[in-house]
XYZ file of C-alpha atoms in Angstrom:
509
model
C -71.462 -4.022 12.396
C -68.732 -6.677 11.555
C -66.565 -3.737 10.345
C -67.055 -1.230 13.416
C -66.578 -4.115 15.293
C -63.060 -4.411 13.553
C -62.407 -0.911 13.774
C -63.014 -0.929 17.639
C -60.480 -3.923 17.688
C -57.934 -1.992 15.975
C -58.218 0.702 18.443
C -58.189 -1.031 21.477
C -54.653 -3.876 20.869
C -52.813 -0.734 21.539
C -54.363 0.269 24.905
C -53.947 -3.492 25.371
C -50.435 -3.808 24.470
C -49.615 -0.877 27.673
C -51.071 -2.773 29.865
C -48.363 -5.092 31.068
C -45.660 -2.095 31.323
C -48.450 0.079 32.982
C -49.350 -2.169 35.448
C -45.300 -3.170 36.083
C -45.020 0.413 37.279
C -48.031 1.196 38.681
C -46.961 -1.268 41.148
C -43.344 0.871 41.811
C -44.780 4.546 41.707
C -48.061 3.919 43.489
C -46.934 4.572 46.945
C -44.279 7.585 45.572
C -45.427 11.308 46.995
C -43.296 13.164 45.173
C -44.246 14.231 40.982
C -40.241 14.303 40.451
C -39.673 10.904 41.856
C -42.518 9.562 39.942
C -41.053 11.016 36.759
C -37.148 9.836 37.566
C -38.719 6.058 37.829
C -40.636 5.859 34.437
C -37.509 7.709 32.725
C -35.643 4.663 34.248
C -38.365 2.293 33.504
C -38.878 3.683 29.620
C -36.476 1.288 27.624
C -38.216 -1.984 29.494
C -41.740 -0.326 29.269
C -40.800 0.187 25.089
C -39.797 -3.581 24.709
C -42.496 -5.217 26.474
C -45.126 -3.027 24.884
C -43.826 -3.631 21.330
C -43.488 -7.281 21.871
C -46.838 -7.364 23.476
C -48.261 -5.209 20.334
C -46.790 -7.933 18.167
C -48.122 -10.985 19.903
C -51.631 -9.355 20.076
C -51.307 -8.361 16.237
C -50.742 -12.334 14.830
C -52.511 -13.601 17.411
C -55.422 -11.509 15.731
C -54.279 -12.574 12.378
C -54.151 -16.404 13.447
C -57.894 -15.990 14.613
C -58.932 -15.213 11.275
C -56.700 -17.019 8.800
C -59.376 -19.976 8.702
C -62.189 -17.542 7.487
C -59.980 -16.457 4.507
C -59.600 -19.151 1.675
C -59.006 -19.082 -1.970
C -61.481 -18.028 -4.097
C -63.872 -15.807 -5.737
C -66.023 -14.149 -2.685
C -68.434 -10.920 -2.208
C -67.670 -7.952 -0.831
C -69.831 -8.235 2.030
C -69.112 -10.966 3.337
C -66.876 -13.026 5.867
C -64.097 -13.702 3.699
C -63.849 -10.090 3.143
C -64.103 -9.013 6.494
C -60.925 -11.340 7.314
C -58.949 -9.794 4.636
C -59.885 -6.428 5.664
C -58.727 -6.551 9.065
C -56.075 -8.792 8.653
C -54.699 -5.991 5.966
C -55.390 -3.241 8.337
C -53.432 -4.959 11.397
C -50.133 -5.567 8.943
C -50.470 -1.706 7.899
C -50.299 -0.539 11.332
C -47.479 -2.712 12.592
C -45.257 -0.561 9.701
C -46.433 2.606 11.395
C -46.080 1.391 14.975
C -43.099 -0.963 14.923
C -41.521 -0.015 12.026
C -37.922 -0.611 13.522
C -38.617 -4.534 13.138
C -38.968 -4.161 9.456
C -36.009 -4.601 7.038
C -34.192 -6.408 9.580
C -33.361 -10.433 10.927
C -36.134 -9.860 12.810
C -38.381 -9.393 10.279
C -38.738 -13.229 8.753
C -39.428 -14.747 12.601
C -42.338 -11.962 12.661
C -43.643 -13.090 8.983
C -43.616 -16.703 10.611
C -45.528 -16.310 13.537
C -47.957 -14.536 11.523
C -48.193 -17.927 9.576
C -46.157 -16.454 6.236
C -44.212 -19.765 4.975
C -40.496 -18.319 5.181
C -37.046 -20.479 3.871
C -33.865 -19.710 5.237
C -31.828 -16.681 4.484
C -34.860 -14.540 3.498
C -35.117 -10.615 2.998
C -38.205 -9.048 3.923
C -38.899 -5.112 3.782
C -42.150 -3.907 4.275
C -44.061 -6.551 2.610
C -47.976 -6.697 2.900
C -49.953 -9.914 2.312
C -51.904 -12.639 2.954
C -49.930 -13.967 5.675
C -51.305 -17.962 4.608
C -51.498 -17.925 1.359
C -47.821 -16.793 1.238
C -44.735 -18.855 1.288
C -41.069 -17.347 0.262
C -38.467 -19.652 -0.486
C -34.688 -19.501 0.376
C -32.734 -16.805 -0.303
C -35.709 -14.402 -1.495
C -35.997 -10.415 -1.058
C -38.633 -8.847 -0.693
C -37.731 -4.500 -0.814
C -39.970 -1.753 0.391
C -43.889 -2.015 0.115
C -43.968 -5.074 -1.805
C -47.628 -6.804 -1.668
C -47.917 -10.791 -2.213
C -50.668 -12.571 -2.280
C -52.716 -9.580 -2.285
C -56.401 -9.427 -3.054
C -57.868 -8.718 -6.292
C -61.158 -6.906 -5.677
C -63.696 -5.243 -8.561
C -67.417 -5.124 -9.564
C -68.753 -6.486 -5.658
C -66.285 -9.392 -5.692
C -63.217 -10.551 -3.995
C -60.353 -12.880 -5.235
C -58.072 -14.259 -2.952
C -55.066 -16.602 -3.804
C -52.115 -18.066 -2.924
C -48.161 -16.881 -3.860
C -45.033 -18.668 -4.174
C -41.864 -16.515 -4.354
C -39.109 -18.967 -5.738
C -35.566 -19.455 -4.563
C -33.100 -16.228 -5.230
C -36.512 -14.482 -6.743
C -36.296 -10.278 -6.158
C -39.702 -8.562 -5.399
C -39.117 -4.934 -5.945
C -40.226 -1.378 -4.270
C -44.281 -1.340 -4.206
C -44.368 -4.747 -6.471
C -47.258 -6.507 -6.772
C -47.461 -10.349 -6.922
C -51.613 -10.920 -7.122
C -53.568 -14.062 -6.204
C -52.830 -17.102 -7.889
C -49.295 -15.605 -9.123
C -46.288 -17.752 -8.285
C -42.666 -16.798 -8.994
C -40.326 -19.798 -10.091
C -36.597 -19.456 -9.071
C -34.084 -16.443 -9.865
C -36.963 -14.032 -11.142
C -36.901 -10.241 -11.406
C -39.824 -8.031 -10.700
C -38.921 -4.422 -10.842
C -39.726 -1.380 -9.186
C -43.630 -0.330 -9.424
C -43.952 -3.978 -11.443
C -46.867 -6.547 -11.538
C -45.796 -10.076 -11.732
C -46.634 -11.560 -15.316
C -48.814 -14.734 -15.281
C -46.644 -16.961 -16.124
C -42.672 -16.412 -15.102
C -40.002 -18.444 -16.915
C -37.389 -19.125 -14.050
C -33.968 -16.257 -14.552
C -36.543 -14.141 -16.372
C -36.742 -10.212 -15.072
C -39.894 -7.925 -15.522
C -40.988 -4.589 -15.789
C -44.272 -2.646 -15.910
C -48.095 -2.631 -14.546
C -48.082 -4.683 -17.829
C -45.177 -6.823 -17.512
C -42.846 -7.008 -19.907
C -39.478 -8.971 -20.027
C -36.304 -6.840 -19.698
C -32.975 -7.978 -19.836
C -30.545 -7.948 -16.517
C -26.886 -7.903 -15.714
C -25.760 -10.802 -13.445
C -23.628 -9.219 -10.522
C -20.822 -11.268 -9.419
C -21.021 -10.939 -5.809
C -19.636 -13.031 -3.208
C -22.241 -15.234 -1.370
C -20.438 -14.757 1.992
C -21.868 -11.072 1.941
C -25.023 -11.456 -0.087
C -26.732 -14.786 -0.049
C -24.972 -17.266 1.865
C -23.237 -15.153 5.146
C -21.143 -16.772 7.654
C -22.209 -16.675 11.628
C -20.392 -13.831 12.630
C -21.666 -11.694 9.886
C -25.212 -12.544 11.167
C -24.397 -12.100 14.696
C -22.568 -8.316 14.001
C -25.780 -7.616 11.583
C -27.726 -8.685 15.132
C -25.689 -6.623 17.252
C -26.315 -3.328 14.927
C -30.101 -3.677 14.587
C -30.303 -4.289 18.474
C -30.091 -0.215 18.742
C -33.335 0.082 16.679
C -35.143 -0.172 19.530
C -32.944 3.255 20.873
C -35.829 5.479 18.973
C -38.675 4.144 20.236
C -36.977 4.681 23.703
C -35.358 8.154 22.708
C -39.341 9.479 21.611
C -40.831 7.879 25.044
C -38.202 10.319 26.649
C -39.409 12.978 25.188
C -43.264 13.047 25.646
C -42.306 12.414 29.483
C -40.119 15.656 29.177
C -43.309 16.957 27.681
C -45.461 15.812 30.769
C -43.034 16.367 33.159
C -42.330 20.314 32.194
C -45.885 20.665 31.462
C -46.674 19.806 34.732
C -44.077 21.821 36.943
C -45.841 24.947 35.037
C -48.806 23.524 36.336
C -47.067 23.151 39.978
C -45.217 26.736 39.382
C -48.258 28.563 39.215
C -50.664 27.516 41.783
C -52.413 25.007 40.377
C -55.913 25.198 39.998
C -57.395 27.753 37.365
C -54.727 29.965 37.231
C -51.805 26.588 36.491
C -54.312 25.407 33.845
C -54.318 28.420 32.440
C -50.349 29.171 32.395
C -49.987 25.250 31.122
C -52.221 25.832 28.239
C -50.324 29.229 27.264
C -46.665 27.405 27.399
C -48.144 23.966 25.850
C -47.180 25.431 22.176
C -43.961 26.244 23.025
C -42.834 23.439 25.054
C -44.375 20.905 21.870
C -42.164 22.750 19.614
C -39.083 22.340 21.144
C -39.730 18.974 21.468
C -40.620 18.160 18.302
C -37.546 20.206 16.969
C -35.303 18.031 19.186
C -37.005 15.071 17.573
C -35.988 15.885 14.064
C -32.435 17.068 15.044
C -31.457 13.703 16.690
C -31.776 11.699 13.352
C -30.130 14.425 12.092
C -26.905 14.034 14.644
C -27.349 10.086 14.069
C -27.266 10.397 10.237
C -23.837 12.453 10.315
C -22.386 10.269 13.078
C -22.700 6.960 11.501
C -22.667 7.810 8.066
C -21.040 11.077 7.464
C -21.685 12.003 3.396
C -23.328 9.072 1.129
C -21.175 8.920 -2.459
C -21.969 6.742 -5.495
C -21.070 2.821 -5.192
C -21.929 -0.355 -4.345
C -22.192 -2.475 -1.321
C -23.178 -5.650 -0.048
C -26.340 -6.067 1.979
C -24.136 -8.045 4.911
C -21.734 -4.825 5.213
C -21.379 -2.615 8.015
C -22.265 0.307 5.792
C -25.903 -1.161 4.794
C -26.638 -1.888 8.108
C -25.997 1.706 9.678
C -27.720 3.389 6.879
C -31.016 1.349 7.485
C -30.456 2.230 11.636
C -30.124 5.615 10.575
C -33.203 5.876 8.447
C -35.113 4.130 11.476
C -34.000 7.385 13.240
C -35.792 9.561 10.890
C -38.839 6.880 10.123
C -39.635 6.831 14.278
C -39.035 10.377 15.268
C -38.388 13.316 12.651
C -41.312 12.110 10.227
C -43.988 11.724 13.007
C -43.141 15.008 14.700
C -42.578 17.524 12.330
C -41.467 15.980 8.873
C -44.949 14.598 7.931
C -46.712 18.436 8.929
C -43.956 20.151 7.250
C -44.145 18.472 3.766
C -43.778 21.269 0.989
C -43.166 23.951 3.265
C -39.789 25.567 3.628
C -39.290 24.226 6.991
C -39.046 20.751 5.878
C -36.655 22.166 2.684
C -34.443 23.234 6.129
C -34.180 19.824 7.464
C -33.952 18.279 4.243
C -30.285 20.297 3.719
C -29.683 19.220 7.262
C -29.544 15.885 6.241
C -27.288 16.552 3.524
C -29.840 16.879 0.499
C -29.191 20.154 -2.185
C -32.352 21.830 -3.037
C -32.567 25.116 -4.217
C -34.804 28.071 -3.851
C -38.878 27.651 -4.222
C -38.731 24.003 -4.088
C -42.012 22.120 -3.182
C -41.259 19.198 -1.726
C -44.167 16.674 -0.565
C -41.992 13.975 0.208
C -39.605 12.561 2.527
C -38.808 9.501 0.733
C -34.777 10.589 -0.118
C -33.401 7.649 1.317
C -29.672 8.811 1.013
C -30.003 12.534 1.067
C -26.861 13.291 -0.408
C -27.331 11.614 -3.730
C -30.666 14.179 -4.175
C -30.504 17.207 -5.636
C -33.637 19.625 -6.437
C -32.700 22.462 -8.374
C -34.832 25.859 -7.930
C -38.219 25.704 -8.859
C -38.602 22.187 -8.947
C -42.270 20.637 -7.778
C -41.835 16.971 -6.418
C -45.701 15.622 -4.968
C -46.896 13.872 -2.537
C -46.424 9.898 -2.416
C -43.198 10.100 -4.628
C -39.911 8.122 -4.080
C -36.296 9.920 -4.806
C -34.520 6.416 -5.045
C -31.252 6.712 -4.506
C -30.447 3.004 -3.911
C -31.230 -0.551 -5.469
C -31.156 -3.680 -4.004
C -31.152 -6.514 -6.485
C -28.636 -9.688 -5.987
C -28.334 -7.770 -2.883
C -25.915 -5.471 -3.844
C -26.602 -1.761 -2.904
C -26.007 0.283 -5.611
C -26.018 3.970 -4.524
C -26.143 6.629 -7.851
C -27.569 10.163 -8.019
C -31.126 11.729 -8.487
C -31.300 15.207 -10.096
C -33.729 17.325 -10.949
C -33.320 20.098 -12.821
C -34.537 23.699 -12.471
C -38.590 24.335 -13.049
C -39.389 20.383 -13.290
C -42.265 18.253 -12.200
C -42.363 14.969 -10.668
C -46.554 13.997 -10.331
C -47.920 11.629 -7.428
C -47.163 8.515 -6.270
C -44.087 8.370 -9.336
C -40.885 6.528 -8.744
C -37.341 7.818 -9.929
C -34.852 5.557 -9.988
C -30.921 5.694 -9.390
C -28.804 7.663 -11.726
C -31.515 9.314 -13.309
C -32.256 13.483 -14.329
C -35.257 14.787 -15.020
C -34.322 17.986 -17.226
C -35.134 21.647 -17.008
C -39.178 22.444 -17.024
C -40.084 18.657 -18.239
C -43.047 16.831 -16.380
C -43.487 13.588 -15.551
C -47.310 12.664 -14.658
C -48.502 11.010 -11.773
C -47.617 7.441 -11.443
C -44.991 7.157 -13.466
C -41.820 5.356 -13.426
C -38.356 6.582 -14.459
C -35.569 4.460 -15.427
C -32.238 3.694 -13.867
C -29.839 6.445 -15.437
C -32.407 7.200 -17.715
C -32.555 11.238 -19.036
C -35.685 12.611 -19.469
C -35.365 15.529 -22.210
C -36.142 19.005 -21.388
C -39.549 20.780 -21.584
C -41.803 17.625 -22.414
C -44.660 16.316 -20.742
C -43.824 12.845 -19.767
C -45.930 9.631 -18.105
C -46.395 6.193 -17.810
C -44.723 2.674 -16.321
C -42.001 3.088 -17.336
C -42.292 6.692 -18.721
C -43.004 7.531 -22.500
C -43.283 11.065 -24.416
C -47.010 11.917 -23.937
C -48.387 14.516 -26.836
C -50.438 17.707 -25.116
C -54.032 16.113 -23.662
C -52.870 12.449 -23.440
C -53.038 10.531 -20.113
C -50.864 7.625 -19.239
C -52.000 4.558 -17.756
C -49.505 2.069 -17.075
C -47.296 1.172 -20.171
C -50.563 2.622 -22.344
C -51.161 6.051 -24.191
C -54.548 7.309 -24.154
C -55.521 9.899 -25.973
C -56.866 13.198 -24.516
C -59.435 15.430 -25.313
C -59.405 17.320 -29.166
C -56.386 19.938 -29.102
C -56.324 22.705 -31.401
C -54.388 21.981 -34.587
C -54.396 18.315 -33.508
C -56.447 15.339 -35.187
C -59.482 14.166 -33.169
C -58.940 10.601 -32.153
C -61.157 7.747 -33.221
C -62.307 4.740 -31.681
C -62.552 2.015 -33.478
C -63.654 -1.966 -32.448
C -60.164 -2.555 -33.467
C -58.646 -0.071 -31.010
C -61.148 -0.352 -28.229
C -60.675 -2.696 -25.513
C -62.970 -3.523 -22.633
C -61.608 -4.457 -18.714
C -61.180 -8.270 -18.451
C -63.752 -9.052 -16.458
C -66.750 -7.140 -18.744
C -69.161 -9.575 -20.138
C -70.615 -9.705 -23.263
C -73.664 -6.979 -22.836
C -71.135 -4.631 -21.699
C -69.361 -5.211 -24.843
C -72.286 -4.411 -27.068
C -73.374 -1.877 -24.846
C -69.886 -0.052 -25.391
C -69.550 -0.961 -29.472
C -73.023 0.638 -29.778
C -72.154 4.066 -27.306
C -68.885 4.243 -30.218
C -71.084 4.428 -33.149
């Protein structure tokens, strides 16, 4: 019941959050006769109706997460109960403010939101999309946080729950879809790459890499901290100015689903109403959709080539003019080409067509099931290539926060499995796979027809699976040595007890 009850909640905050805009005009169009009139007021009244519902979305959202912060404290708890109720929801509610108010993310706006959700934030933070714990989670000056970073996350296996508090030191760089668990704290100046779990135990100026964590070395950029860590007022205030027109998609998509109602209705006017207008409306409703959702994906199109024309290899600070367009640009695309027809259109050749639009190269009999190629220049799909769904082209990396743009290629007949990660400067070679999951190095090369997998990637023999940074062997293949398990080589999950442990040395023999 506690979970329906949840799920109830989570459907109704944004009926809620319309009221106060709803009622605002309600109270202007109520005594209006005519359907135009009514239609030329809430086209006027869309860019105040889009603030106050977002901000009123917001409020509701960590006023929700405030209510049950109390329920959720450190600790080892079961599934079914209240602690893991709180979590749940409280997860939930931060997942759908980065579908529903995504233009607040990645931006100065983004550390006052973390606060009032009760996340402990210094001064001169970057925050992405992070997901947490919002309590249990403090972030000290000058910290970054990139794209789908979880802190403070839950740890959850076998009916139980752990929950824990993270500390994110000073100048410390969380990395795209990072994980820093329970009970992991970052000292200053730390590293956590790209698909990487924070180690245990961090030695401050130490960098990591890997589901298994393992210490990597790192070049120190020599940056200015004007433009990096350390900006003046006016840089903060022109960085304010730029973002302010994030909130232009939200009102350019209200636009058009009143140009939806509004035409759909003068067919309905046109032809008689009644039967026969319901009729005629129902006919034209495919049509008229279309069109507007092909409008949708051709303004971030227009908005991509105005402010940023062609991206090129380089590097540039994170308080620049150019960083700053490119992520109101990709707002453009996030808030109105992926929910209309980019997310339906994955690996179809209609999203291949918008994908050139933007300024990507992909050649013939691509399949595509992503639209994660955040600069669409610097990707390039040669013919036959499969990428998969949940995959990230990543043209761009943020650490010291310096941009550092470089080219992805893949080359003709190759495979890039689920959920995998490439990173800047790097070529996947003609007919080579890499397996789900997988993570491929900054200018790294990965060698022509081989089967690939693993975080970060190794050369996997014909049967093997990767998991993480680990090799496991397949099933027997012909003219190949069965493998054999030995106590030596056989290790159980961390959390098996001693039974299980027998139980698994006796299934071996």
């Amino acid at each position: 019941m506690a979970y329906s009850g949840g799920v109830a909640l989570i459907s109704v905050l944004p009926l809620l959050a319309i009221i106060p805009g709803a009622v605002l005009a309600l109270i202007e169009i109520i005594f209006l006769e005519r359907y135009q009139d009514v239609f030329s007021f809430l086209a006027l009244w869309v860019p105040v109706f889009t603030v106050l519902t977002a901000a009123t979305w917001l409020l509701l959202v960590a006023g929700c997460i405030r209510l049950v912060a109390d329920m959720i404290t450190p600790g080892y708890f079961p599934h079914t109960g209240k602690v893991a109720w709180a979590t749940w929801l409280t997860e939930m509610l931060l997942q759908r403010t980065l579908i529903s108010t995504y233009p607040i993310y990645a931006s100065c706006v983004t550390p006052w939101f973390m606060r009032l959700l009760g996340v402990r934030v210094g001064r001169n933070v970057e925050i992405s999309t992070m997901e947490s714990i919002p309590h249990l989670t403090s972030l000290k000056d000058g910290s970054f946080l990139a794209d789908h970073s979880l802190v403070a996350s839950h740890r959850s296996g076998f009916g139980w729950l752990n929950v824990g508090t993270s500390v994110i030191g000073e100048r410390t760089f969380v990395g795209n879809s990072a994980i820093v668990g329970p009970d992991r704290d970052l000292p200053n100046d730390v590293l956590v790459a790209v698909l990487s779990s924070a180690p245990h135990k961090a030695p401050a100026g130490s960098s990591w890499l890997g589901r298994n964590a393992e210490p990597i070395a790192r070049a120190q950029a020599n940056a200015d901290d004007d433009v990096t860590f350390q900006p003046p007022r006016r840089l903060k205030a022109a960085r304010a100015f730029v973002e302010l027109f994030r909130v232009v998609p939200a009102m350019v998509s209200a636009w058009i689903d009143l140009l939806i109602v509004f035409t759909l209705t003068s067919i309905y006017m046109a032809y008689g109403q009644g039967l026969s207008g319901v009729l005629y409306t129902f006919l034209w409703s495919g049509p008229v959709l279309i069109v507007a959702s092909t409008l949708a994906c051709l303004v971030p199109v227009l908005v991509k080539w105005s402010l940023m024309g062609r991206f090129r290899a380089g590097e540039r600070p994170l308080f620049s003019s150019f960083v700053w367009r490119n992520e109101l640009a990709d707002v453009f695309a996030e808030s109105l080409a992926v929910p209309s027809l980019v997310r339906l259109s994955i690996g179809s050749p209609m999203f291949n067509m918008w994908t050139r639009l933007m300024g990507a190269k992909i050649g013939r009999s691509v399949w595509c099931e992503t639209w994660w190629l955040p600069e669409f220049d610097l990707v390039e799909l040669e013919d036959r290539v499969s990428v998969n769904r949940g995959t990230v082209l990543q043209t761009h990396l943020f650490h010291d926060r310096i941009m550092r743009l470089e080219p992805v290629t893949l080359e003709q007949g190759s495979t890039l499995g689920p959920n995998s990660f490439v990173l800047p400067g790097a070529t996947i070679e003609q007919r080579s796979t890499v397996g789900p999951g997988s993570l491929v190095m900054r200018q790294e090369t990965v060698p022509a027809d081989g089967n690939w997998g693993g975080n970060p990637i190794q050369h996997l023999e014909p049967g093997d699976q990767a998991i993480s940074s680990q090799t496991v062997p397949g099933p027997p293949v012909a003219g190949k040595p069965v493998p054999f398990y030995s106590a030596s080589n056989f290790r159980m999950a961390p959390w098996s007890t001693t039974a299980d442990q027998e139980n698994s040395q006796e299934a071996m023999k």
